């Protein structure tokens, strides 16, 4: 008999003391500690006083029956093994008790050797159940922890994506000094409209990225055309227009930007089909690109140009009304017009007229932007 087993404690419950006395003594000789009770109520009291590994209870007792005790003990001490003791005639009820949660049953008069063996087996079973439960609990905790770690990792990857995106944008800014503040503002304007249109978080992300990188293809346009002062010749215009395809080719190969690349390709399309490069009409144009068209016009009109001062937001709204159904999707136009002018003014103030490369002074705005890009 091992040291650990010697500490196992059994509670014996029977209104006839002689019954538990005999089994108790046998258990004692086998290295168990035991305690005898004459009623269910007394047993419950005893369970509160000291820990037990097993209960052997008579089925038929005055007051609380064995089944009553089983129910209570199970509720309060689910890890204690329970063995129901019955007369030979009650074995059907004893089997029923097992369905109620008893671990085994003993038939009276006890065969002492088998009774001790049954107690030992029931305790072992109980402790295995407990271990299994702990393991399961541990497993759940582990899964939860791993899920949290995965979420953090995903967030980091997402951030790395946005850094990449920033780097791409910065590469363009080096050449086209007009795009820095423009790309940010257009991206934020798009987000406002897209949100108001009920776009999903995934769509919002795609639209923000597509809008931010819409002109990335200008990286591939020669300086002589991109930076030319004055009007472009028709040939130069044709080359300039290839920026949408260059941008698309560039981004569609980057998995996390592939969906945004559709917006880049279509950002010069018009609702009436007069745009380029494919002359798509209506809903053939991706929603993000239809939203972008309005955001782009809004920003172009309300920004200073070498040849004119920035126009008021009201003028841009009037242009959207005028071009609704021609350049712009009427549904998107309606949603845009329903939003307060203050929305756009706030974004313009927040982003400012940043040009060129990101500097320390732009960091707050930078963070605000990055946060926007990571939303949802
Ligand atoms: Fe463009």
Short mmCIF file of C-alpha atoms and ligand atoms in Angstrom, two decimals:
data_model
loop_
_atom_site.label_atom_id
_atom_site.label_comp_id
_atom_site.label_asym_id
_atom_site.label_seq_id
_atom_site.Cartn_x
_atom_site.Cartn_y
_atom_site.Cartn_z
CA UNK A 1 0.00 0.00 0.00
CA UNK A 2 1.61 3.27 -1.14
CA UNK A 3 1.91 6.43 0.91
CA UNK A 4 -0.48 8.32 -1.36
CA UNK A 5 -3.13 5.62 -1.18
CA UNK A 6 -2.96 5.56 2.59
CA UNK A 7 -4.31 9.07 2.61
CA UNK A 8 -7.45 8.25 0.61
CA UNK A 9 -10.52 9.05 2.66
CA UNK A 10 -13.86 7.29 2.44
CA UNK A 11 -17.15 8.42 3.94
CA UNK A 12 -19.52 5.53 4.78
CA UNK A 13 -23.22 6.31 5.17
CA UNK A 14 -25.79 3.81 6.49
CA UNK A 15 -28.50 3.99 9.09
CA UNK A 16 -27.30 0.60 10.34
CA UNK A 17 -23.98 1.20 11.98
CA UNK A 18 -23.01 -2.47 11.76
CA UNK A 19 -22.93 -2.26 7.98
CA UNK A 20 -20.39 0.52 7.69
CA UNK A 21 -18.46 -0.65 10.72
CA UNK A 22 -17.47 -3.86 8.94
CA UNK A 23 -16.57 -2.20 5.64
CA UNK A 24 -14.80 0.60 7.47
CA UNK A 25 -12.56 -1.77 9.34
CA UNK A 26 -11.68 -3.57 6.14
CA UNK A 27 -10.90 -0.24 4.45
CA UNK A 28 -8.77 0.71 7.42
CA UNK A 29 -6.77 -2.51 7.08
CA UNK A 30 -6.27 -1.67 3.40
CA UNK A 31 -4.76 1.71 4.23
CA UNK A 32 -7.77 3.98 3.82
CA UNK A 33 -8.98 6.52 6.29
CA UNK A 34 -12.70 6.31 6.83
CA UNK A 35 -15.55 7.94 8.66
CA UNK A 36 -19.01 6.54 9.33
CA UNK A 37 -22.33 8.46 9.32
CA UNK A 38 -25.88 7.32 10.09
CA UNK A 39 -27.81 9.67 7.80
CA UNK A 40 -27.54 11.69 4.62
CA UNK A 41 -27.76 14.95 6.54
CA UNK A 42 -24.91 13.94 8.83
CA UNK A 43 -22.87 12.93 5.77
CA UNK A 44 -23.39 16.32 4.13
CA UNK A 45 -22.21 17.97 7.35
CA UNK A 46 -19.14 15.77 7.42
CA UNK A 47 -18.32 16.64 3.80
CA UNK A 48 -18.15 20.29 4.80
CA UNK A 49 -15.74 19.50 7.61
CA UNK A 50 -13.13 17.39 5.84
CA UNK A 51 -12.14 16.35 2.31
CA UNK A 52 -13.13 12.87 1.09
CA UNK A 53 -12.20 10.86 -1.97
CA UNK A 54 -15.19 8.55 -1.98
CA UNK A 55 -18.66 8.13 -0.47
CA UNK A 56 -20.31 4.75 -0.02
CA UNK A 57 -23.94 5.35 0.83
CA UNK A 58 -26.90 3.12 1.52
CA UNK A 59 -29.79 3.58 -0.88
CA UNK A 60 -32.64 3.24 1.61
CA UNK A 61 -32.30 5.43 4.67
CA UNK A 62 -34.83 7.30 6.75
CA UNK A 63 -34.85 11.01 5.93
CA UNK A 64 -32.54 11.76 3.03
CA UNK A 65 -32.26 8.70 0.79
CA UNK A 66 -29.10 7.58 -0.94
CA UNK A 67 -30.33 9.20 -4.16
CA UNK A 68 -30.96 12.46 -2.32
CA UNK A 69 -27.47 12.39 -0.91
CA UNK A 70 -26.04 11.54 -4.33
CA UNK A 71 -27.71 14.59 -5.86
CA UNK A 72 -26.49 16.94 -3.13
CA UNK A 73 -22.98 15.52 -2.97
CA UNK A 74 -22.68 15.66 -6.71
CA UNK A 75 -23.72 19.28 -6.74
CA UNK A 76 -21.42 20.39 -3.94
CA UNK A 77 -18.47 18.03 -4.38
CA UNK A 78 -18.44 16.81 -7.96
CA UNK A 79 -14.98 15.29 -7.65
CA UNK A 80 -15.82 12.81 -4.90
CA UNK A 81 -16.46 9.26 -6.13
CA UNK A 82 -19.91 7.95 -5.16
CA UNK A 83 -20.82 4.29 -4.68
CA UNK A 84 -24.40 3.30 -3.97
CA UNK A 85 -24.99 0.36 -1.62
CA UNK A 86 -28.20 -1.62 -2.09
CA UNK A 87 -29.91 -4.82 -1.14
CA UNK A 88 -30.04 -7.49 -3.79
CA UNK A 89 -33.62 -6.62 -4.71
CA UNK A 90 -32.72 -2.98 -5.48
CA UNK A 91 -30.07 -3.47 -8.15
CA UNK A 92 -32.37 -1.92 -10.77
CA UNK A 93 -32.52 1.27 -8.68
CA UNK A 94 -28.75 1.08 -8.18
CA UNK A 95 -28.19 1.06 -11.92
CA UNK A 96 -30.56 4.04 -12.11
CA UNK A 97 -28.37 5.76 -9.53
CA UNK A 98 -25.40 5.36 -11.83
CA UNK A 99 -27.32 7.21 -14.48
CA UNK A 100 -27.76 9.97 -11.90
CA UNK A 101 -24.00 10.19 -11.51
CA UNK A 102 -22.99 7.38 -9.11
CA UNK A 103 -19.69 5.82 -10.14
CA UNK A 104 -20.53 2.27 -9.08
CA UNK A 105 -22.83 0.26 -6.83
CA UNK A 106 -22.23 -2.36 -4.13
CA UNK A 107 -24.65 -5.14 -3.21
CA UNK A 108 -25.26 -5.84 0.46
CA UNK A 109 -24.12 -7.83 2.30
CA UNK A 110 -20.74 -6.62 1.07
CA UNK A 111 -18.09 -8.91 -0.24
CA UNK A 112 -15.40 -6.91 1.51
CA UNK A 113 -12.51 -7.57 -0.89
CA UNK A 114 -14.59 -6.61 -3.95
CA UNK A 115 -16.09 -3.63 -2.13
CA UNK A 116 -12.63 -2.20 -1.37
CA UNK A 117 -11.59 -2.87 -4.95
CA UNK A 118 -14.71 -1.08 -6.22
CA UNK A 119 -13.97 1.93 -4.00
CA UNK A 120 -10.41 2.05 -5.27
CA UNK A 121 -11.59 1.80 -8.89
CA UNK A 122 -14.17 4.53 -8.44
CA UNK A 123 -11.59 6.87 -6.93
CA UNK A 124 -9.20 6.18 -9.78
CA UNK A 125 -11.92 6.86 -12.33
CA UNK A 126 -12.84 10.09 -10.59
CA UNK A 127 -9.28 11.31 -10.50
CA UNK A 128 -8.84 10.50 -14.17
CA UNK A 129 -11.98 12.48 -14.94
CA UNK A 130 -10.59 15.34 -12.94
CA UNK A 131 -7.30 15.21 -14.78
CA UNK A 132 -9.10 15.11 -18.08
CA UNK A 133 -11.16 18.10 -17.09
CA UNK A 134 -8.05 19.99 -16.04
CA UNK A 135 -6.38 19.05 -19.28
CA UNK A 136 -9.38 20.24 -21.24
CA UNK A 137 -9.45 23.46 -19.28
CA UNK A 138 -5.74 23.91 -19.84
CA UNK A 139 -6.24 23.24 -23.53
CA UNK A 140 -8.95 25.87 -23.72
CA UNK A 141 -6.70 28.35 -21.97
CA UNK A 142 -3.89 27.47 -24.31
CA UNK A 143 -6.10 27.93 -27.36
CA UNK A 144 -7.27 31.27 -26.00
CA UNK A 145 -3.71 32.35 -25.36
CA UNK A 146 -2.57 31.24 -28.81
CA UNK A 147 -5.51 33.04 -30.38
CA UNK A 148 -4.51 36.22 -28.59
CA UNK A 149 -0.91 35.80 -29.74
CA UNK A 150 -2.09 35.19 -33.27
CA UNK A 151 -4.19 38.33 -33.17
CA UNK A 152 -1.21 40.36 -32.01
CA UNK A 153 0.92 38.83 -34.76
CA UNK A 154 -1.77 39.59 -37.34
CA UNK A 155 -1.92 43.18 -36.13
CA UNK A 156 1.85 43.42 -36.52
CA UNK A 157 1.71 42.02 -40.02
CA UNK A 158 -1.06 44.43 -40.81
CA UNK A 159 1.10 47.26 -39.53
CA UNK A 160 4.01 46.01 -41.61
CA UNK A 161 1.67 46.05 -44.61
CA UNK A 162 0.77 49.63 -43.95
CA UNK A 163 4.43 50.52 -43.56
CA UNK A 164 4.98 48.99 -46.99
CA UNK A 165 2.10 51.00 -48.28
CA UNK A 166 3.58 54.14 -46.74
CA UNK A 167 6.91 53.36 -48.37
CA UNK A 168 5.22 52.94 -51.74
CA UNK A 169 3.41 56.23 -51.28
CA UNK A 170 6.62 57.93 -50.20
CA UNK A 171 8.38 56.63 -53.30
CA UNK A 172 5.79 58.39 -55.43
CA UNK A 173 5.91 61.54 -53.33
CA UNK A 174 9.60 61.86 -54.15
CA UNK A 175 8.66 62.42 -57.76
CA UNK A 176 5.20 63.88 -57.71
CA UNK A 177 5.17 66.51 -54.99
CA UNK A 178 1.43 67.04 -55.26
CA UNK A 179 0.40 63.61 -54.09
CA UNK A 180 1.37 63.42 -50.39
CA UNK A 181 -1.46 65.36 -48.76
CA UNK A 182 -3.73 64.58 -51.68
CA UNK A 183 -3.48 60.79 -51.31
CA UNK A 184 -4.14 60.97 -47.60
CA UNK A 185 -7.08 63.30 -47.90
CA UNK A 186 -8.65 61.38 -50.75
CA UNK A 187 -8.23 58.18 -48.80
CA UNK A 188 -9.94 59.68 -45.75
CA UNK A 189 -12.71 61.26 -47.84
CA UNK A 190 -13.31 57.84 -49.41
CA UNK A 191 -13.55 56.24 -45.99
CA UNK A 192 -16.22 58.71 -44.90
CA UNK A 193 -18.34 58.10 -47.97
CA UNK A 194 -17.79 54.34 -47.90
CA UNK A 195 -18.77 54.16 -44.23
CA UNK A 196 -21.92 56.13 -44.92
CA UNK A 197 -22.68 53.66 -47.72
CA UNK A 198 -22.47 50.80 -45.24
CA UNK A 199 -19.31 49.18 -46.58
CA UNK A 200 -17.85 46.29 -44.58
CA UNK A 201 -14.61 46.72 -42.60
CA UNK A 202 -12.83 44.68 -45.27
CA UNK A 203 -14.17 46.91 -48.04
CA UNK A 204 -13.16 49.99 -46.09
CA UNK A 205 -9.61 48.76 -45.84
CA UNK A 206 -9.46 47.99 -49.55
CA UNK A 207 -10.94 51.34 -50.50
CA UNK A 208 -8.59 53.27 -48.20
CA UNK A 209 -5.56 51.49 -49.62
CA UNK A 210 -6.71 51.76 -53.22
CA UNK A 211 -7.41 55.47 -52.81
CA UNK A 212 -4.12 56.07 -51.06
CA UNK A 213 -2.14 54.39 -53.84
CA UNK A 214 -4.32 55.40 -56.80
CA UNK A 215 -1.50 57.25 -58.56
CA UNK A 216 1.32 54.87 -57.62
CA UNK A 217 1.71 54.01 -61.31
CA UNK A 218 3.07 57.51 -61.90
CA UNK A 219 6.35 56.04 -60.68
CA UNK A 220 6.62 54.62 -64.18
CA UNK A 221 5.93 57.89 -66.05
CA UNK A 222 8.98 59.77 -67.38
CA UNK A 223 9.81 63.01 -65.56
CA UNK A 224 9.57 64.93 -68.81
CA UNK A 225 5.87 64.16 -68.87
CA UNK A 226 5.05 63.87 -65.16
CA UNK A 227 6.73 67.15 -64.25
CA UNK A 228 5.98 69.03 -67.47
CA UNK A 229 4.74 72.57 -66.95
CA UNK A 230 1.90 73.26 -69.30
CA UNK A 231 -0.37 71.17 -71.44
CA UNK A 232 0.53 67.62 -72.46
CA UNK A 233 0.50 66.67 -76.16
CA UNK A 234 -1.92 63.87 -77.13
CA UNK A 235 1.02 61.42 -77.24
CA UNK A 236 2.18 62.51 -73.80
CA UNK A 237 -1.37 62.25 -72.52
CA UNK A 238 -1.55 58.66 -73.77
CA UNK A 239 1.66 57.83 -71.91
CA UNK A 240 0.41 59.63 -68.80
CA UNK A 241 -2.77 57.53 -68.89
CA UNK A 242 -0.76 54.33 -68.68
CA UNK A 243 -0.18 55.13 -64.99
CA UNK A 244 -3.40 53.32 -64.07
CA UNK A 245 -2.19 50.10 -65.68
CA UNK A 246 1.32 50.45 -64.28
CA UNK A 247 -0.19 50.93 -60.81
CA UNK A 248 -2.44 47.94 -61.28
CA UNK A 249 0.42 45.71 -62.46
CA UNK A 250 2.50 46.83 -59.53
CA UNK A 251 -0.09 46.21 -56.81
CA UNK A 252 -1.91 43.17 -58.15
CA UNK A 253 1.24 41.15 -57.54
CA UNK A 254 1.25 42.06 -53.85
CA UNK A 255 -1.30 39.77 -52.17
CA UNK A 256 -2.52 42.20 -49.52
CA UNK A 257 -2.97 44.94 -52.12
CA UNK A 258 -4.48 42.80 -54.87
CA UNK A 259 -8.08 43.87 -54.19
CA UNK A 260 -7.03 47.49 -53.89
CA UNK A 261 -5.36 47.21 -57.30
CA UNK A 262 -8.79 46.98 -58.96
CA UNK A 263 -9.55 50.44 -57.61
CA UNK A 264 -6.20 51.71 -58.89
CA UNK A 265 -6.94 50.35 -62.36
CA UNK A 266 -10.42 51.90 -62.43
CA UNK A 267 -9.76 55.21 -60.71
CA UNK A 268 -10.02 57.19 -63.95
CA UNK A 269 -13.20 55.51 -65.17
CA UNK A 270 -16.38 57.56 -65.44
CA UNK A 271 -19.90 56.45 -64.61
CA UNK A 272 -21.05 57.30 -68.16
CA UNK A 273 -18.30 55.22 -69.76
CA UNK A 274 -16.17 58.13 -70.99
CA UNK A 275 -13.24 57.33 -68.70
CA UNK A 276 -10.16 55.16 -69.15
CA UNK A 277 -8.51 52.65 -69.48
CA UNK A 278 -11.47 50.32 -70.18
CA UNK A 279 -14.37 52.73 -70.62
CA UNK A 280 -16.38 50.83 -68.00
CA UNK A 281 -19.87 52.11 -67.21
CA UNK A 282 -22.05 52.21 -64.08
CA UNK A 283 -21.61 49.31 -61.76
CA UNK A 284 -18.95 47.70 -63.94
CA UNK A 285 -16.70 50.15 -62.15
CA UNK A 286 -15.70 48.86 -58.70
CA UNK A 287 -17.59 50.68 -55.94
CA UNK A 288 -14.30 51.86 -54.43
CA UNK A 289 -13.38 53.57 -57.70
CA UNK A 290 -16.82 55.17 -57.96
CA UNK A 291 -16.39 56.54 -54.45
CA UNK A 292 -12.85 57.63 -55.28
CA UNK A 293 -14.03 59.66 -58.29
CA UNK A 294 -16.01 61.99 -56.03
CA UNK A 295 -13.34 62.15 -53.33
CA UNK A 296 -10.70 62.99 -55.95
CA UNK A 297 -12.73 65.79 -57.49
CA UNK A 298 -13.53 67.14 -54.03
CA UNK A 299 -9.87 67.32 -53.13
CA UNK A 300 -8.69 68.63 -56.51
CA UNK A 301 -11.17 71.49 -56.40
CA UNK A 302 -10.55 72.45 -52.80
CA UNK A 303 -6.74 72.43 -53.15
CA UNK A 304 -4.57 75.30 -54.36
CA UNK A 305 -3.32 74.95 -57.92
CA UNK A 306 -0.50 76.92 -59.56
CA UNK A 307 -3.10 78.62 -61.74
CA UNK A 308 -5.84 79.17 -59.15
CA UNK A 309 -6.69 79.35 -55.45
CA UNK A 310 -8.51 76.52 -53.67
CA UNK A 311 -12.26 76.65 -54.31
CA UNK A 312 -14.82 76.41 -51.48
CA UNK A 313 -16.33 73.04 -50.56
CA UNK A 314 -19.73 74.32 -51.67
CA UNK A 315 -18.42 74.70 -55.23
CA UNK A 316 -17.19 71.10 -55.16
CA UNK A 317 -20.64 69.96 -53.96
CA UNK A 318 -22.25 71.80 -56.86
CA UNK A 319 -19.86 70.07 -59.26
CA UNK A 320 -20.86 66.68 -57.82
CA UNK A 321 -24.55 67.54 -58.29
CA UNK A 322 -23.86 68.62 -61.87
CA UNK A 323 -21.81 65.52 -62.74
CA UNK A 324 -24.06 63.02 -60.96
CA UNK A 325 -25.00 60.35 -63.51
CA UNK A 326 -22.20 61.50 -65.84
CA UNK A 327 -18.81 61.40 -64.17
CA UNK A 328 -20.23 60.15 -60.87
CA UNK A 329 -22.46 57.34 -59.66
CA UNK A 330 -25.74 59.03 -58.60
CA UNK A 331 -26.04 56.74 -55.53
CA UNK A 332 -22.58 57.63 -54.31
CA UNK A 333 -23.24 61.29 -55.11
CA UNK A 334 -26.42 61.20 -53.03
CA UNK A 335 -24.60 59.72 -50.05
CA UNK A 336 -21.77 62.24 -50.44
CA UNK A 337 -24.20 65.15 -50.56
CA UNK A 338 -26.00 63.89 -47.45
CA UNK A 339 -22.81 64.23 -45.39
CA UNK A 340 -22.10 67.58 -43.69
CA UNK A 341 -19.50 69.86 -45.30
CA UNK A 342 -17.77 70.00 -41.94
CA UNK A 343 -16.67 66.37 -42.47
CA UNK A 344 -14.43 67.36 -45.37
CA UNK A 345 -13.18 70.52 -43.76
CA UNK A 346 -12.14 68.57 -40.67
CA UNK A 347 -10.19 66.08 -42.74
CA UNK A 348 -8.50 68.83 -44.72
CA UNK A 349 -7.51 70.57 -41.50
CA UNK A 350 -6.32 67.30 -39.98
CA UNK A 351 -4.15 66.35 -42.95
CA UNK A 352 -3.12 69.84 -43.99
CA UNK A 353 -1.41 70.55 -47.28
CA UNK A 354 1.52 68.26 -46.62
CA UNK A 355 3.78 67.95 -49.58
CA UNK A 356 6.81 65.84 -50.17
CA UNK A 357 8.35 63.49 -47.68
CA UNK A 358 7.13 62.70 -44.23
CA UNK A 359 8.79 64.86 -41.60
CA UNK A 360 8.72 64.79 -37.80
CA UNK A 361 6.16 67.57 -37.85
CA UNK A 362 3.81 65.28 -39.74
CA UNK A 363 4.01 62.48 -37.25
CA UNK A 364 0.78 63.16 -35.41
CA UNK A 365 -1.07 63.30 -38.67
CA UNK A 366 0.85 60.25 -39.77
CA UNK A 367 -0.32 58.34 -36.72
CA UNK A 368 -3.88 59.46 -37.25
CA UNK A 369 -3.67 58.25 -40.81
CA UNK A 370 -2.08 54.95 -39.92
CA UNK A 371 -4.80 54.44 -37.33
CA UNK A 372 -7.43 55.10 -39.96
CA UNK A 373 -5.81 52.60 -42.29
CA UNK A 374 -5.87 50.01 -39.54
CA UNK A 375 -9.44 50.63 -38.51
CA UNK A 376 -11.66 47.69 -38.10
FE1 LIG B 1 -4.58 59.12 -61.41
#
